[in-house]
Coordinates of C-alpha atoms in Angstrom, one line a residue:
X184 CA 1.2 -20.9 1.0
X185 CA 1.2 -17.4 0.2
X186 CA -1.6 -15.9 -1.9
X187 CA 0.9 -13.0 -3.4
X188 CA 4.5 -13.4 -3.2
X189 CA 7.1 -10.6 -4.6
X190 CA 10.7 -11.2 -5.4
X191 CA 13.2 -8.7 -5.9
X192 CA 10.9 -5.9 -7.5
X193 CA 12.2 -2.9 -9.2
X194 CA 11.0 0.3 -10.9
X195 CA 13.7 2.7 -12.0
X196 CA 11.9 5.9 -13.7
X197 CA 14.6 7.3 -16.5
X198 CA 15.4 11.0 -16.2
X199 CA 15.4 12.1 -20.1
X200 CA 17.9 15.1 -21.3
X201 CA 18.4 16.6 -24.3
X202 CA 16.2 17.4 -27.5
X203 CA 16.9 14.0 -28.5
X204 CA 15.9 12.6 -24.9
X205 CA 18.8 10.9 -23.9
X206 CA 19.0 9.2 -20.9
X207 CA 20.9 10.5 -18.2
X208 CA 19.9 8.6 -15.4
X209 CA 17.4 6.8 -13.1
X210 CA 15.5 7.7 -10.3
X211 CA 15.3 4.3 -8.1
X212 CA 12.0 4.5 -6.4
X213 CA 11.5 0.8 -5.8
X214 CA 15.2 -1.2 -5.9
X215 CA 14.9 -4.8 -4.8
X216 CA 11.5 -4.9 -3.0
X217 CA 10.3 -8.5 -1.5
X218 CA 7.6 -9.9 0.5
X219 CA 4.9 -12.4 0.7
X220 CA 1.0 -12.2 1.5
X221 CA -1.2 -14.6 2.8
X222 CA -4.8 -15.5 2.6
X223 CA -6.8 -13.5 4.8
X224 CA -3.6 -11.5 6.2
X225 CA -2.8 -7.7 6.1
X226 CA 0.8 -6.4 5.4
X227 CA 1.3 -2.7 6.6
X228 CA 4.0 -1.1 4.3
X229 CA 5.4 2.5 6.2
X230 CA 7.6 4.9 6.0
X231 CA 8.7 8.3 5.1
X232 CA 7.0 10.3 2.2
X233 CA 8.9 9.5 -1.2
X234 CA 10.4 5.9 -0.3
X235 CA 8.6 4.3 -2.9
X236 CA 5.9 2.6 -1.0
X237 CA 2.7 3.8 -3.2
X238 CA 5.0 2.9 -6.4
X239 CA 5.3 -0.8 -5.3
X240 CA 1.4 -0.8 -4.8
X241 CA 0.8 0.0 -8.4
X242 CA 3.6 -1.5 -9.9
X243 CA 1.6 -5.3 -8.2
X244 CA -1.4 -4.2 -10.5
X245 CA 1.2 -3.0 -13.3
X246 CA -0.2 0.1 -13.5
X247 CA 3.0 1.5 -13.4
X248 CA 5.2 -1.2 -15.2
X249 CA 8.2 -2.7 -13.1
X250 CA 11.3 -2.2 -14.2
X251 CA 12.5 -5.7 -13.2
X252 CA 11.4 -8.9 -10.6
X253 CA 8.7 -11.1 -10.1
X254 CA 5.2 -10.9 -9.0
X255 CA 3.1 -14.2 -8.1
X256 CA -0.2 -14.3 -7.9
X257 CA -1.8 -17.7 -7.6
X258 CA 0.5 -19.2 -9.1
X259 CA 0.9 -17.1 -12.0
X260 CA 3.7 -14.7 -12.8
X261 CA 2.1 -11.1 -13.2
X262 CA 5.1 -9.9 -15.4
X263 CA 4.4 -12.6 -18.2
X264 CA 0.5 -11.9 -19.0
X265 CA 0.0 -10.0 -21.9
X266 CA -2.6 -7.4 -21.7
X267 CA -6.2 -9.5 -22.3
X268 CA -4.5 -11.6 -19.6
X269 CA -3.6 -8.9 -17.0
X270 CA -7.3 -7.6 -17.4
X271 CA -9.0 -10.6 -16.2
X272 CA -6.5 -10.8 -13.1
X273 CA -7.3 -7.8 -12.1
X274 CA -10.8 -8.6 -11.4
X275 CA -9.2 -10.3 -8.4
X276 CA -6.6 -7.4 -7.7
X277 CA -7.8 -4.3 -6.7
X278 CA -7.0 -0.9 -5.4
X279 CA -8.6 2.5 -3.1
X280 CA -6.4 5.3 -3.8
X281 CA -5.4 7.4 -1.0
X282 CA -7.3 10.7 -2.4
X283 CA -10.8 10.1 -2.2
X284 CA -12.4 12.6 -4.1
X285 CA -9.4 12.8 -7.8
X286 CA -10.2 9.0 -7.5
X287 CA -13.9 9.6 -8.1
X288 CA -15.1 10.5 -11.6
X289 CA -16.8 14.1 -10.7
X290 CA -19.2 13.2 -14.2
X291 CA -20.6 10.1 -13.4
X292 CA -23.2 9.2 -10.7
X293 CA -22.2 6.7 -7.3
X294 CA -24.4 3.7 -8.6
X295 CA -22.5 4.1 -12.1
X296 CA -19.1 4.7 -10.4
X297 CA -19.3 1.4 -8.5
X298 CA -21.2 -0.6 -11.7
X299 CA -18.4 0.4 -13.9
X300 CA -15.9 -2.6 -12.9
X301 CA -19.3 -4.8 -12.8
X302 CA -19.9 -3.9 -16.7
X303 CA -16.8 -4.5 -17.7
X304 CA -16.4 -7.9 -16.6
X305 CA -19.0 -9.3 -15.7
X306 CA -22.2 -10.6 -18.3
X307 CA -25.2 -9.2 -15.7
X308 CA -28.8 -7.7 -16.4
X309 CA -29.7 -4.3 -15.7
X310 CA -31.4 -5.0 -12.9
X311 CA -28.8 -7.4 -11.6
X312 CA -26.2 -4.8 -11.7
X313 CA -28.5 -2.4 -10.0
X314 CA -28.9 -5.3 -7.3
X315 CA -25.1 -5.7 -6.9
X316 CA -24.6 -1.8 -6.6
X317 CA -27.0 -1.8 -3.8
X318 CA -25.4 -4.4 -1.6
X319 CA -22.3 -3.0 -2.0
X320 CA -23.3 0.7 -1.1
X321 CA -25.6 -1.0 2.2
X322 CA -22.3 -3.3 2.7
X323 CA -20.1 -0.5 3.5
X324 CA -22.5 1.9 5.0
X325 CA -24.1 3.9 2.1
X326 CA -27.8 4.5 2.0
X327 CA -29.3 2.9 -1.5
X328 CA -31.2 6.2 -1.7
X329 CA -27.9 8.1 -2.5
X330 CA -27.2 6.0 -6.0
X331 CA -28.3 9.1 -8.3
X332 CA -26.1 11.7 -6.6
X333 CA -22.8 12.8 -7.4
X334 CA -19.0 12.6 -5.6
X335 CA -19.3 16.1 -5.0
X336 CA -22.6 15.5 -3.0
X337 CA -20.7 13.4 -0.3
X338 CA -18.1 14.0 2.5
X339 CA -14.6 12.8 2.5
X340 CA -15.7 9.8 4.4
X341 CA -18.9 8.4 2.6
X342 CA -16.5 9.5 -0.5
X343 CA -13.8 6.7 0.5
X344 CA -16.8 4.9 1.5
X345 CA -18.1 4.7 -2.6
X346 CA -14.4 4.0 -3.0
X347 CA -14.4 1.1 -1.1
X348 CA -17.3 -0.2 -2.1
X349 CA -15.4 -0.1 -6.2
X350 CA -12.9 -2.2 -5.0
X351 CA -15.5 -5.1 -3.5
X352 CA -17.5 -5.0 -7.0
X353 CA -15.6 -8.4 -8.4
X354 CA -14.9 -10.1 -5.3
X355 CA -11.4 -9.6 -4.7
X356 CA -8.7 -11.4 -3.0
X357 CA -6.7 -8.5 -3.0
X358 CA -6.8 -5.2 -1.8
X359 CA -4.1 -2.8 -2.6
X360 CA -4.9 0.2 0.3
X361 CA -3.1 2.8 -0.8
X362 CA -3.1 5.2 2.1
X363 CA -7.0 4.8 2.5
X364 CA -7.5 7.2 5.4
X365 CA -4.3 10.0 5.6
X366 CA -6.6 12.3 3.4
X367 CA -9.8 11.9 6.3
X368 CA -10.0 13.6 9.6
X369 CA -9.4 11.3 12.9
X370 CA -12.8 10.4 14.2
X371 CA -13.2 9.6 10.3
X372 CA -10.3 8.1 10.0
X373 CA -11.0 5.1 12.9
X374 CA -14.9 4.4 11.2
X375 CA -13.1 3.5 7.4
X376 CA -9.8 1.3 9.5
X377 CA -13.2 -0.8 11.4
X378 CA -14.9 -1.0 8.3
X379 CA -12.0 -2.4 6.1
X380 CA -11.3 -4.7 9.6
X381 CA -15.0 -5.6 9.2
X382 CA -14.8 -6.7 5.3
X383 CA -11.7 -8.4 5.8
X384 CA -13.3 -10.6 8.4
X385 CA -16.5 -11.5 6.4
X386 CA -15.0 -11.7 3.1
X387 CA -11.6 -13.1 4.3
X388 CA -9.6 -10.4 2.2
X389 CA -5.9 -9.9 2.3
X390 CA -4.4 -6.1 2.3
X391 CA -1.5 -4.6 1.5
X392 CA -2.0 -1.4 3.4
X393 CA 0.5 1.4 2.6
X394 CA 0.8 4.3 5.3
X395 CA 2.8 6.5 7.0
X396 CA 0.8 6.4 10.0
X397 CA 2.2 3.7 12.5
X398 CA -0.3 4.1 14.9
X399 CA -3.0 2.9 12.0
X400 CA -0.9 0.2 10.2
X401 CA -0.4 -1.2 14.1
X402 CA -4.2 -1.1 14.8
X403 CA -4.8 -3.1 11.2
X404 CA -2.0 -5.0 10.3
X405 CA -0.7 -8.9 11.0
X406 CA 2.7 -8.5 9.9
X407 CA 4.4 -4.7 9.2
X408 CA 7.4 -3.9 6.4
X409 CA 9.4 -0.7 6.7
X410 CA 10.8 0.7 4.0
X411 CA 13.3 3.7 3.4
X412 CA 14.8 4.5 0.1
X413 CA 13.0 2.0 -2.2
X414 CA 14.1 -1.1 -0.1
X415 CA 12.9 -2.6 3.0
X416 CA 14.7 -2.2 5.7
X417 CA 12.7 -4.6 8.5
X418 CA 10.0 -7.0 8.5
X419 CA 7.9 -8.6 11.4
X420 CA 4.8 -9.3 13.3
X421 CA 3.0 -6.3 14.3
X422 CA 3.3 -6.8 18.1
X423 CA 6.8 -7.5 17.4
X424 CA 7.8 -4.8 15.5
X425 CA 6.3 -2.3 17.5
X426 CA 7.4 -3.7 20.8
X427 CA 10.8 -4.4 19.9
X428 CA 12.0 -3.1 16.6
X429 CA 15.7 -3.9 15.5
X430 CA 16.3 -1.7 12.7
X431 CA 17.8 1.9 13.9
X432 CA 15.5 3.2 11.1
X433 CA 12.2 1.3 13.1
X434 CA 13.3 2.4 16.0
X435 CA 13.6 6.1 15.0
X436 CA 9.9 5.7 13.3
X437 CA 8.7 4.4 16.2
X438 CA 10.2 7.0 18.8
X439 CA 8.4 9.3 16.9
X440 CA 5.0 7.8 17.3
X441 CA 3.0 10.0 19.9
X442 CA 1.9 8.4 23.4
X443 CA -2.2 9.3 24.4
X444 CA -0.8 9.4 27.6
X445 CA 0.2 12.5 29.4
X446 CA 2.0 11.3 31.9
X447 CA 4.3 8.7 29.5
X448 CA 7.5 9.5 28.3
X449 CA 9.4 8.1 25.2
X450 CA 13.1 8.8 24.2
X451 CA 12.8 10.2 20.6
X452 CA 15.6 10.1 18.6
X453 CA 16.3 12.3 16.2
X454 CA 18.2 12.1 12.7
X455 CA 20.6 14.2 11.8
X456 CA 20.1 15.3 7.7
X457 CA 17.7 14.5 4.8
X458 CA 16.6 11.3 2.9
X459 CA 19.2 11.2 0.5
X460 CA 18.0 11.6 -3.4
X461 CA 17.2 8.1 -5.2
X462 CA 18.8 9.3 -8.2
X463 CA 22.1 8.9 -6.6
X464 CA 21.8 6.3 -3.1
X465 CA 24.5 6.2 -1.4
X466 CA 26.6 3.3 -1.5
X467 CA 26.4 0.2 1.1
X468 CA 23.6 0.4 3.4
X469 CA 20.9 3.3 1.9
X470 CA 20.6 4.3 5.8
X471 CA 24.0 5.3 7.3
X472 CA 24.4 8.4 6.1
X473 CA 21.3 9.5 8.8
X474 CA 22.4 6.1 10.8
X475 CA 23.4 6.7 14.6
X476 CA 24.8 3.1 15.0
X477 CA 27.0 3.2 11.8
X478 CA 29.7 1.0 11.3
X479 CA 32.7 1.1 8.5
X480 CA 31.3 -1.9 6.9
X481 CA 27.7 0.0 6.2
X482 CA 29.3 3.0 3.9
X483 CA 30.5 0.2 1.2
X484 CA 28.3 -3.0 2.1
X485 CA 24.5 -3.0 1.3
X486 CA 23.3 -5.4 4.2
X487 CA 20.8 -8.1 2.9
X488 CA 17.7 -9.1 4.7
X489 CA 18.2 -11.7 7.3
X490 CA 15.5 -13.6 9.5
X491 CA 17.0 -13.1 13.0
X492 CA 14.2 -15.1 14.7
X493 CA 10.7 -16.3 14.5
X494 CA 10.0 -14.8 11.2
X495 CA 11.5 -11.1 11.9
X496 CA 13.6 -10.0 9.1
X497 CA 16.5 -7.1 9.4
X498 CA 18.6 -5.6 6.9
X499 CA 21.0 -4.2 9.1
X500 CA 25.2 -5.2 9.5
X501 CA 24.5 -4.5 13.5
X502 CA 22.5 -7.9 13.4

């Protein structure tokens, strides 16, 4: 049974005009998004800059409110809690931020930073909160020592590190990774994925783990969902997507994706024009425009997603 399940999920940001702020429009960042997580599993969400993949990661913990759809979350409908009720949930929801310093409150000190979520919800000591903060920091690789310094004090790294270490305060089930590592260096980069790997095994976490990286999201993820233009276009295993995708959009990601072998060759293939504007999609299929396998039926029909076979899911007329 899944742990988070997400039907049809929709956030449509209103373009205002006008002294009197009249709506002229919508800007569709998320428009009919679904998927499921399961206990213990990580779901890597990819794809260009702009389709709308960090938007569905806060719109899960409604701190951007959706526009429409349902999110379950042991059993409870998200979108129906007030806001006393949402607050308690979210001890079991939470979120690292792509940016690891912004995210980091440059005022307050690491060991207050990562008791802040601790004082808020839950009725400890002093000294027990001092505790907690000091498991957490040796948990994900932070010296106790380094509790009275500040943000600025640390490198990118130790700062998505202190990060981290936030999200585990109120033992979570879910973990919201909003590009975690785009904003570290390489070497970096492959320490924080082992580490997250690591907590997910001890603590039996689940991830949603938004990127644009494939060769990351491969490395981490169980299952992989690719999105383009605030809908997802493919769904599948890992190993299945990467070895096999079906989607012409996959396949062009993946072509793209660089080979650390000299010797290898791929055949890229490249897309002719931009990512059309999600204030106006075009109609049918939000791909054809850029699509090298077009058919007639894609410029009028928007293709629904299908499971073609042992779980993998396409949106795509050519299936």
């Amino acid at each position: 049974m899944a742990l988070l399940e997400v039907v049809n999920l929709k956030k449509y940001f209103p373009i205002e005009k006008g002294i009197l702020g009249r709506t002229a429009g919508h800007v569709k960042a998320v428009d009919g998004v679904s998927f499921s997580l399961k206990r213990g599993e990580t779901l890597g969400l990819v794809g260009e800059s702009g389709c709308g993949k960090t938007t569905v990661g806060r719109s899960l913990l409604r701190l951007i409110e959706p526009t429409e759809g349902r999110i379950h979350f042991n059993g409870q409908n998200l979108l129906e809690l007030d806001r006393g009720e949402m607050r308690k949930v979210r001890a079991s929801l939470q979120i690292i931020f792509q940016d690891p310093f912004s995210s980091l409150n440059p005022r307050m000190s690491v060991g207050d930073i990562i008791a802040e979520p601790i004082r808020n919800h839950l009725a400890l000591s002093k000294e027990e909160t001092r505790q907690r903060v000091a498991h957490l920091m040796q948990r994900v690789g932070l010296h106790t020592a380094y509790m009275s310094r500040y943000p600025h004090e640390f490198s990118g790294g130790q700062r998505q590190r202190i990060g981290i270490a936030r999200a585990l305060a109120l033992n979570p089930l879910v973990i919201i990774c909003d590009e975690p590592v785009s904003a570290l260096d390489v070497s970096i980069q492959a320490q924080v994925i082992n580490l997250l790997a690591m907590l997910q095994e001890q603590l039996e976490l689940s991830y949603l783990f938004i990127a644009h990286d494939l060769s990351v999201v491969e490395h981490i993820s169980d299952r992989v969902a690719v999105m383009y233009l605030g809908r997802i276009v493919e769904t599948a295993g890992a190993e299945a997507l990467y070895s096999n995708p079906r989607h012409p959009y996959s396949q062009a990601l993946l072509s793209a994706v660089p080979i650390p072998d000299p010797d290898a060759r791929r055949e890229k293939i490249l897309l002719q024009g931009d990512v059309p504007s999600p204030l106006t999609p075009p109609a049918g299929c939000s791909f054809h425009p850029r699509c090298f396998a077009r058919r007639d039926i894609c410029t009028h029909e928007a293709p629904a997603l299908k499971d073609i076979g042992g779980g993998h899911e396409v949106a795509c007329h050519l299936m």
